[in-house]
Amino acid sequence: MLVGVCAAIYVALAWSPSHYQLGLRRLGVESQPLWGTARQIRSDDWMVFTPMTQIAVRGGFSSHDQVSPYGQTLRGFMPLPIADWSLVFKPQLWGYWILPPANAYSLYWAVLWCSMVVGYSMLLRQCGVSAMVAWCGSSALWMSHYVQVWWTGPAAVFALVPWPAVVFLANIRPMIKWVLVPYVMLVWALAVVYPPYQIPTAFGLIALAYGLRRDAFKATTLMMGVVGVVATLAISYIYLHDVIEMMRSTVYPGARISSGGGVASIQLLAHLLPYVSTRGFSSLVPRVNDCEVAVVASALPALLLVCLDY
């Protein structure tokens, strides 16, 4: 109830976490964020996602750019309000056909933060955690350093990922689950197509569910999961195959290579002490930018070490 009320106020006031003030400034429009400071490093938002959303809205939700003379496709890895069949799997964008654009844009973000807080709390409850701890845990995860600095880019990956696990573990009729499992997987997969985030989060949730709710891993539910994964991969490729083929030959992201590892020791320590690797919003690690330095952490481990009665 409280989450819904907060979301309604948020949307009514057309709030958003966008750093688009920097884009407006380059267009000669003076503006000021309601709270905080717009930051250059969130260029995925103010240089890509927000302007592309505006292009889609001004172009009448066409799948191709109707504003510039280039006419490029708007079907891509970021979720834009375009009127094609994929809209069935993008409920966070439905507001653009009901509300004014500013409020619909706000609703997009409200759906994501509500989905993350509620989704993770439900998942933790299903894993045997008390209601209070589940709500506090999901809120702490949403407010963690890593999620917040990346929020205006791949937010949907973090926000929607608990829902396939929630539906998989839910005690609902099998026929309903056979429909919901593939659907929520596709909603998550098409929300922001970014495998470096999607693959590890999916494996992490599978490990969590298997470790704490092994009773749910029966033959029928496993088959539902397999069907959901196959359907997700197939439909995602059908929708994006031309974009995938186009981007495979690019330097970035097509030819991007990450060897993994090589994390600075101070970043490892930051998992326990979340502010040790930053000064304000700036990275203290050489050659690591203000977003790359982030980790998922809270002060809870430090509080336990200090305050626990052994």
XYZ file of C-alpha atoms in Angstrom:
310
model
C 0.000 0.000 0.000
C 2.723 2.467 0.983
C 4.745 1.630 -2.139
C 1.681 2.228 -4.313
C 0.947 5.588 -2.697
C 4.570 6.700 -3.129
C 4.506 5.604 -6.776
C 1.252 7.484 -7.434
C 2.716 10.707 -5.983
C 5.936 10.172 -7.948
C 4.047 9.796 -11.246
C 1.603 12.615 -10.548
C 4.546 14.984 -10.057
C 6.302 13.561 -13.172
C 9.520 12.866 -11.297
C 12.334 10.788 -12.773
C 15.981 9.980 -11.995
C 17.157 11.290 -15.376
C 20.292 13.423 -15.709
C 18.858 15.071 -18.823
C 19.652 18.554 -17.513
C 23.043 18.051 -19.188
C 21.340 17.463 -22.524
C 19.117 20.501 -22.091
C 22.121 22.626 -21.216
C 23.765 21.694 -24.522
C 20.581 22.762 -26.286
C 20.739 26.155 -24.599
C 17.903 25.434 -22.145
C 18.587 26.336 -18.539
C 17.133 23.911 -16.018
C 17.900 22.584 -12.574
C 17.189 19.151 -11.059
C 14.618 19.115 -8.287
C 17.180 17.393 -6.078
C 20.821 16.433 -6.483
C 23.173 17.081 -9.370
C 23.099 15.840 -12.963
C 26.300 13.923 -13.659
C 28.248 13.624 -16.881
C 29.010 9.931 -16.400
C 25.335 8.951 -16.751
C 25.564 9.539 -20.489
C 23.631 6.304 -21.216
C 20.646 8.229 -19.899
C 20.971 11.820 -21.014
C 22.703 11.125 -24.359
C 20.930 7.890 -25.387
C 17.863 6.575 -23.562
C 16.003 9.807 -22.796
C 16.536 11.416 -26.248
C 15.617 8.153 -27.991
C 12.448 7.957 -25.915
C 11.582 11.492 -27.008
C 12.177 10.523 -30.647
C 9.821 7.544 -30.299
C 7.079 9.636 -28.689
C 7.403 12.536 -31.163
C 7.412 10.042 -34.030
C 4.020 8.637 -33.072
C 5.490 5.428 -31.578
C 6.788 4.343 -34.975
C 9.423 1.605 -35.047
C 11.627 3.922 -37.152
C 12.870 7.443 -36.453
C 10.340 9.926 -37.843
C 12.079 13.020 -36.445
C 15.535 13.026 -38.012
C 16.218 12.495 -41.731
C 18.036 9.208 -41.054
C 15.013 7.012 -40.388
C 16.989 4.479 -38.374
C 15.264 1.664 -36.539
C 14.218 2.288 -32.937
C 14.110 -1.418 -32.246
C 17.137 -2.068 -30.073
C 18.485 -3.139 -26.724
C 16.911 -0.288 -24.754
C 13.115 -0.299 -24.212
C 11.468 2.449 -26.253
C 7.733 3.116 -26.591
C 7.198 1.816 -30.115
C 3.991 0.202 -31.340
C 5.078 -3.266 -32.389
C 4.278 -6.764 -31.118
C 7.001 -6.640 -28.452
C 4.874 -4.138 -26.531
C 2.962 -7.116 -25.103
C 6.113 -7.942 -23.131
C 6.864 -4.365 -22.022
C 4.178 -3.389 -19.471
C 6.454 -0.694 -18.027
C 5.885 1.269 -21.264
C 2.097 0.994 -21.541
C 1.631 4.345 -19.811
C 2.659 6.212 -22.974
C -0.689 5.317 -24.553
C -2.643 6.584 -21.522
C -0.747 9.427 -19.842
C 1.014 12.617 -20.963
C 4.615 11.824 -22.005
C 6.256 13.308 -18.895
C 4.024 11.277 -16.579
C 4.441 8.143 -18.688
C 8.204 8.556 -18.494
C 7.856 8.917 -14.724
C 5.629 5.820 -14.604
C 8.343 3.821 -16.379
C 10.770 4.538 -13.539
C 8.116 4.096 -10.861
C 7.248 0.644 -12.204
C 10.920 -0.322 -12.046
C 11.645 0.759 -8.477
C 8.345 -0.665 -7.262
C 9.093 -3.930 -9.061
C 12.517 -4.176 -7.478
C 11.468 -3.420 -3.909
C 8.315 -5.563 -4.032
C 9.849 -8.354 -6.143
C 12.876 -8.946 -3.966
C 10.809 -8.735 -0.775
C 8.450 -11.406 -2.147
C 11.389 -13.576 -3.178
C 12.996 -13.290 0.245
C 9.670 -14.163 1.866
C 9.432 -17.261 -0.326
C 12.911 -18.226 0.874
C 11.801 -18.126 4.507
C 12.805 -14.607 5.532
C 10.525 -12.641 7.866
C 8.440 -9.829 6.377
C 10.339 -6.997 8.079
C 13.756 -8.356 7.112
C 12.543 -9.013 3.556
C 11.331 -5.419 3.111
C 14.474 -3.968 4.664
C 16.670 -6.267 2.587
C 14.986 -5.436 -0.720
C 15.095 -1.713 0.092
C 18.790 -1.913 1.014
C 19.513 -3.724 -2.254
C 17.688 -1.059 -4.272
C 19.536 1.729 -2.425
C 22.931 0.037 -2.721
C 25.777 1.860 -4.430
C 25.944 -0.388 -7.502
C 22.221 -0.317 -8.286
C 21.920 3.440 -7.848
C 24.889 4.524 -9.980
C 23.699 2.278 -12.830
C 19.986 2.918 -12.280
C 19.403 5.317 -15.184
C 20.815 2.772 -17.648
C 20.135 -0.944 -17.155
C 17.720 -0.442 -14.255
C 15.216 -2.945 -15.617
C 17.769 -5.772 -15.361
C 17.992 -5.238 -11.599
C 14.329 -4.363 -11.101
C 12.591 -7.174 -12.957
C 14.951 -10.106 -12.426
C 13.339 -11.390 -9.190
C 9.969 -11.940 -10.849
C 10.813 -15.112 -12.834
C 12.041 -16.630 -9.568
C 8.962 -15.373 -7.673
C 6.603 -16.975 -10.209
C 8.710 -20.149 -10.371
C 8.492 -20.573 -6.585
C 4.871 -19.415 -6.237
C 2.212 -21.860 -5.104
C -0.211 -21.288 -7.984
C -2.115 -23.525 -10.391
C 0.200 -25.302 -12.881
C -1.726 -24.056 -15.940
C -1.296 -20.451 -14.821
C 2.366 -21.015 -14.048
C 2.982 -22.529 -17.503
C 1.885 -19.183 -18.986
C 3.409 -16.837 -16.410
C 6.910 -18.331 -16.243
C 7.766 -17.727 -19.942
C 5.951 -14.376 -19.899
C 7.836 -12.869 -16.948
C 11.103 -14.209 -18.363
C 10.427 -12.367 -21.612
C 9.391 -9.198 -19.782
C 12.738 -9.254 -18.002
C 14.806 -10.272 -21.037
C 13.401 -7.594 -23.367
C 13.327 -4.836 -20.752
C 17.025 -4.083 -21.321
C 18.976 -6.578 -23.391
C 22.372 -6.507 -21.697
C 23.914 -9.982 -21.214
C 26.787 -8.873 -18.892
C 24.130 -8.099 -16.281
C 21.493 -10.657 -17.225
C 23.639 -13.801 -17.216
C 25.217 -13.414 -13.741
C 21.985 -12.221 -12.096
C 20.096 -15.186 -13.552
C 22.711 -17.648 -12.265
C 22.707 -15.928 -8.882
C 18.948 -16.249 -8.475
C 18.988 -19.882 -9.595
C 21.604 -20.605 -6.936
C 19.575 -18.730 -4.309
C 16.349 -20.545 -5.144
C 18.020 -23.959 -5.309
C 19.890 -23.407 -2.059
C 16.896 -22.211 -0.032
C 13.897 -23.747 -1.818
C 15.102 -27.052 -3.183
C 11.604 -28.467 -2.657
C 10.355 -26.357 -5.595
C 12.720 -28.013 -8.084
C 10.448 -30.796 -9.274
C 10.280 -32.327 -12.739
C 7.254 -30.273 -13.817
C 8.581 -26.949 -12.542
C 11.994 -27.622 -14.055
C 10.297 -28.281 -17.392
C 8.474 -24.950 -17.034
C 11.798 -23.246 -16.460
C 13.407 -24.919 -19.474
C 10.455 -24.019 -21.712
C 10.613 -20.440 -20.417
C 14.337 -20.125 -21.173
C 13.981 -21.602 -24.665
C 10.985 -19.372 -25.454
C 12.813 -16.309 -24.119
C 15.925 -16.935 -26.206
C 13.921 -17.738 -29.346
C 11.529 -14.779 -29.179
C 14.301 -12.376 -28.186
C 16.352 -13.462 -31.209
C 13.351 -13.235 -33.548
C 12.714 -9.695 -32.372
C 16.323 -8.498 -32.366
C 18.103 -10.684 -34.934
C 18.647 -7.864 -37.446
C 19.971 -5.549 -34.726
C 22.234 -8.315 -33.380
C 23.691 -8.978 -36.815
C 24.201 -5.236 -37.354
C 26.023 -4.739 -34.047
C 28.208 -7.841 -34.196
C 30.623 -6.077 -36.521
C 30.939 -2.930 -34.395
C 33.942 -2.103 -32.226
C 31.616 -1.413 -29.294
C 29.736 -3.385 -28.156
C 30.174 -6.055 -30.838
C 33.916 -6.602 -30.390
C 34.057 -5.730 -26.692
C 36.109 -8.241 -24.696
C 36.293 -8.476 -20.924
C 38.735 -10.946 -19.432
C 37.131 -10.780 -15.986
C 38.921 -10.639 -12.646
C 41.488 -7.977 -11.920
C 39.370 -6.286 -9.269
C 41.309 -3.933 -7.018
C 41.543 -5.078 -3.414
C 39.876 -1.889 -2.216
C 36.816 -2.849 -4.304
C 36.679 -6.229 -2.611
C 36.791 -4.497 0.757
C 33.992 -2.198 -0.397
C 31.581 -5.164 -0.282
C 31.881 -4.919 3.509
C 32.571 -1.180 3.849
C 30.546 0.440 1.045
C 32.165 3.898 1.173
C 35.815 2.865 1.334
C 36.430 3.094 -2.434
C 34.820 6.473 -3.078
C 35.049 10.074 -1.955
C 31.605 11.542 -2.346
C 30.621 10.401 -5.830
C 34.205 10.088 -7.107
C 36.210 6.893 -7.486
C 39.371 6.454 -5.412
C 40.588 3.580 -7.605
C 42.946 4.612 -10.453
C 41.634 4.028 -13.997
C 38.208 2.985 -12.648
C 35.396 5.445 -13.244
C 32.717 6.547 -10.808
C 30.268 3.845 -11.933
C 32.735 0.998 -12.388
C 33.963 1.347 -8.802
C 30.516 0.559 -7.400
C 29.645 -2.705 -5.666
C 26.522 -4.140 -4.068
C 27.103 -3.450 -0.391
C 25.560 -2.023 2.736
C 26.757 -1.162 6.208
C 25.046 -4.287 7.585
C 28.209 -6.505 7.685
C 30.113 -3.786 9.549
C 27.227 -3.316 11.975
C 27.147 -7.045 12.665
C 30.878 -7.127 13.328
C 30.627 -4.222 15.762
C 27.308 -4.841 17.473
C 26.759 -8.616 17.471
C 26.810 -10.268 20.892
C 29.058 -13.225 20.221
